Every structure is written in C-alpha cells, then in structure tokens.
Short mmCIF file of C-alpha atoms in Angstrom, two decimals:
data_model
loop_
_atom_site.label_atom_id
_atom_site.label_comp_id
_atom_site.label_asym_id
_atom_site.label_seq_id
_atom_site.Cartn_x
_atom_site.Cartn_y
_atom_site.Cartn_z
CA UNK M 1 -7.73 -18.66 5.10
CA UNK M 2 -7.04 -15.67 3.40
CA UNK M 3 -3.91 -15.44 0.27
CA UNK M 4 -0.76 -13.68 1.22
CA UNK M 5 -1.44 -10.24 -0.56
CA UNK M 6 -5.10 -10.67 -0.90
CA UNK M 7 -8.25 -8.05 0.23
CA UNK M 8 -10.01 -9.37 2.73
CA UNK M 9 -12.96 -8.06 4.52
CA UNK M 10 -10.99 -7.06 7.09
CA UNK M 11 -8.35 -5.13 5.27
CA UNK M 12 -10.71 -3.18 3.54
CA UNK M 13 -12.51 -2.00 6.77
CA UNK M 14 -9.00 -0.95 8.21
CA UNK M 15 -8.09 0.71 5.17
CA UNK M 16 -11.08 2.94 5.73
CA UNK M 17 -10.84 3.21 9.26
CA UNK M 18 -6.84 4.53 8.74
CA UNK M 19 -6.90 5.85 5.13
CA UNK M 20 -11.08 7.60 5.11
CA UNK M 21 -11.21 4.94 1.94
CA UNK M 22 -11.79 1.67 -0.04
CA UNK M 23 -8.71 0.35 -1.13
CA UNK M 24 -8.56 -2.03 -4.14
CA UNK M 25 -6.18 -4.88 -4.36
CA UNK M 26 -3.69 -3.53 -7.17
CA UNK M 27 -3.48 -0.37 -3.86
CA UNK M 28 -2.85 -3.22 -1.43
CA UNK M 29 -0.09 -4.63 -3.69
CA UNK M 30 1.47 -1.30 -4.30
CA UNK M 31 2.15 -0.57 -0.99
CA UNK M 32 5.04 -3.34 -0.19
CA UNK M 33 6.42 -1.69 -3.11
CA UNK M 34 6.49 2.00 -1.76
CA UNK M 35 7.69 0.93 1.64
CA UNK M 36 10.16 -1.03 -0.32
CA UNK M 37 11.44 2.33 -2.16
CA UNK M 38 11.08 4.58 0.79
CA UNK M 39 12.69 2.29 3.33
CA UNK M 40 15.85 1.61 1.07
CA UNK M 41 15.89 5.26 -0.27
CA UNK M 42 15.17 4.87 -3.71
CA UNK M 43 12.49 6.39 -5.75
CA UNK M 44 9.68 4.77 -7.74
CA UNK M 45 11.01 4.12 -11.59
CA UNK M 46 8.08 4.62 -13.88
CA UNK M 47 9.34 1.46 -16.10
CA UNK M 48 8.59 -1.12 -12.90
CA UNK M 49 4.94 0.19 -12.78
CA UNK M 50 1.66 0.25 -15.12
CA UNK M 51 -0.79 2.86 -15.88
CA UNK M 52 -2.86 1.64 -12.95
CA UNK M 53 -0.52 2.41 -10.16
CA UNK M 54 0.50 5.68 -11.84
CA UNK M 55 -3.47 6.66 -10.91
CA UNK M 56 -3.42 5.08 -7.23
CA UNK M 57 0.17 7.27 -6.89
CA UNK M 58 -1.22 10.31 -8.38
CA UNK M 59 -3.97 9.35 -5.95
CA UNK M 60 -1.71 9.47 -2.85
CA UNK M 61 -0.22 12.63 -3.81
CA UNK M 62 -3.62 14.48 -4.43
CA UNK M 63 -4.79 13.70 -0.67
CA UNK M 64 -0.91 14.68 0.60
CA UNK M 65 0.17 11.14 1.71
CA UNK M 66 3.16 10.98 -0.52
CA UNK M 67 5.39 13.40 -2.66
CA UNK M 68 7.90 12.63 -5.13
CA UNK M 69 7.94 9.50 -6.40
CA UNK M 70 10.53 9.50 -10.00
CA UNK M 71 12.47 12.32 -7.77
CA UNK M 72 12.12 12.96 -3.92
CA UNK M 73 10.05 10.00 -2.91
CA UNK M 74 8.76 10.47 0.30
CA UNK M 75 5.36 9.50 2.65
CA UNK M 76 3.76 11.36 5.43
CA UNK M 77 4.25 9.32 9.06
CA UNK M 78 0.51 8.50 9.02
CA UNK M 79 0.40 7.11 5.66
CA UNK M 80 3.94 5.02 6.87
CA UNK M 81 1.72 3.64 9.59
CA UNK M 82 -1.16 2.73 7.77
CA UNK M 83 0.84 1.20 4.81
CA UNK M 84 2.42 -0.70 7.60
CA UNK M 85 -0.74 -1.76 9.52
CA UNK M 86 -2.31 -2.95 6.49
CA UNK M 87 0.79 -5.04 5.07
CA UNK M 88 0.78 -6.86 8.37
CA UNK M 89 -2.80 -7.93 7.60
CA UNK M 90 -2.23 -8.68 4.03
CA UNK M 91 1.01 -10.12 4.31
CA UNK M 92 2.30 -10.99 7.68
CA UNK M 93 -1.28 -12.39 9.73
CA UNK M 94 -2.88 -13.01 6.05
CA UNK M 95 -3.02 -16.91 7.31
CA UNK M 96 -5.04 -15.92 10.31
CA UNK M 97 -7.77 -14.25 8.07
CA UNK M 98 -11.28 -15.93 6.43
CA UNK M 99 -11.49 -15.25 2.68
CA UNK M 100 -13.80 -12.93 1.75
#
C-alpha cells in the first residue's frame, strides 16, 4: 500500500501518459499546492516555496501549462485535468496502490 502523496509506479506512468513526462515526487507534491492557489484565487508567494519548485514552475511555464504564478496565476484546462487525475492517485486512491 502506497503513502498518501507518494510516486508510485503507477503515477509516474500516468504522468507520462497525460503530461509527455517523468514526474518526480517534490512535482507530485507541488501540485495540491497549485490547485490549492488556483482554485481559491490566490497566487503562488515565493516565501512558501524552495529553489526546487521555483525550477518545476519555471518548468510548467516553459511547456505553456501555467502562467503567472507571484502575479496572474493561472493553468491551462489540460494541465487542470492532469494535476487533478494524478492527485486522485497520489492522494485520494493512494491506499489502493502497491509501493513501488
């Protein structure tokens, strides 16, 4: 049984089948987040994240999934879809998984 938050097999292979890439788990973790911020209307403030998720943001923007993020947050419908699919695995069904 998989750890609420954790990447499992499973994720991963969704993540590429939705997103065209690996994901790694601090990308997994990040997303909650940025649903979090979008869904409530707030943007990302660079003080409640590190260095690492600056990259996997900067990421995001650079392939067009999000924009904003300080100012303007704001995520493509596809990239709300798969953020969504893959927090149900990794946070909803994570129970239902094998560890990896």
């Amino acid at each position: 049984m998989a750890n609420r938050g954790q990447l499992t097999v499973q994720i991963k292979a969704k993540a590429l089948e939705l997103l065209g890439k690996e994901i790694c788990q601090r990308e997994l973790r990040l997303m909650p987040f940025a649903q979090y911020c979008l869904v409530n209307g707030n943007n990302i403030e660079p003080n409640k994240i590190n260095a690492e998720e600056r990259v996997i943001l900067s990421d995001w923007r650079a392939r067009g999934w999000i924009s904003g993020g300080a100012i303007d947050f704001e995520a493509t419908k596809e990239f709300w879809n798969a953020m969504n699919d893959l927090i149900w695995l990794g946070y909803v069904t994570h129970d239902e998984q094998p560890d990896e």
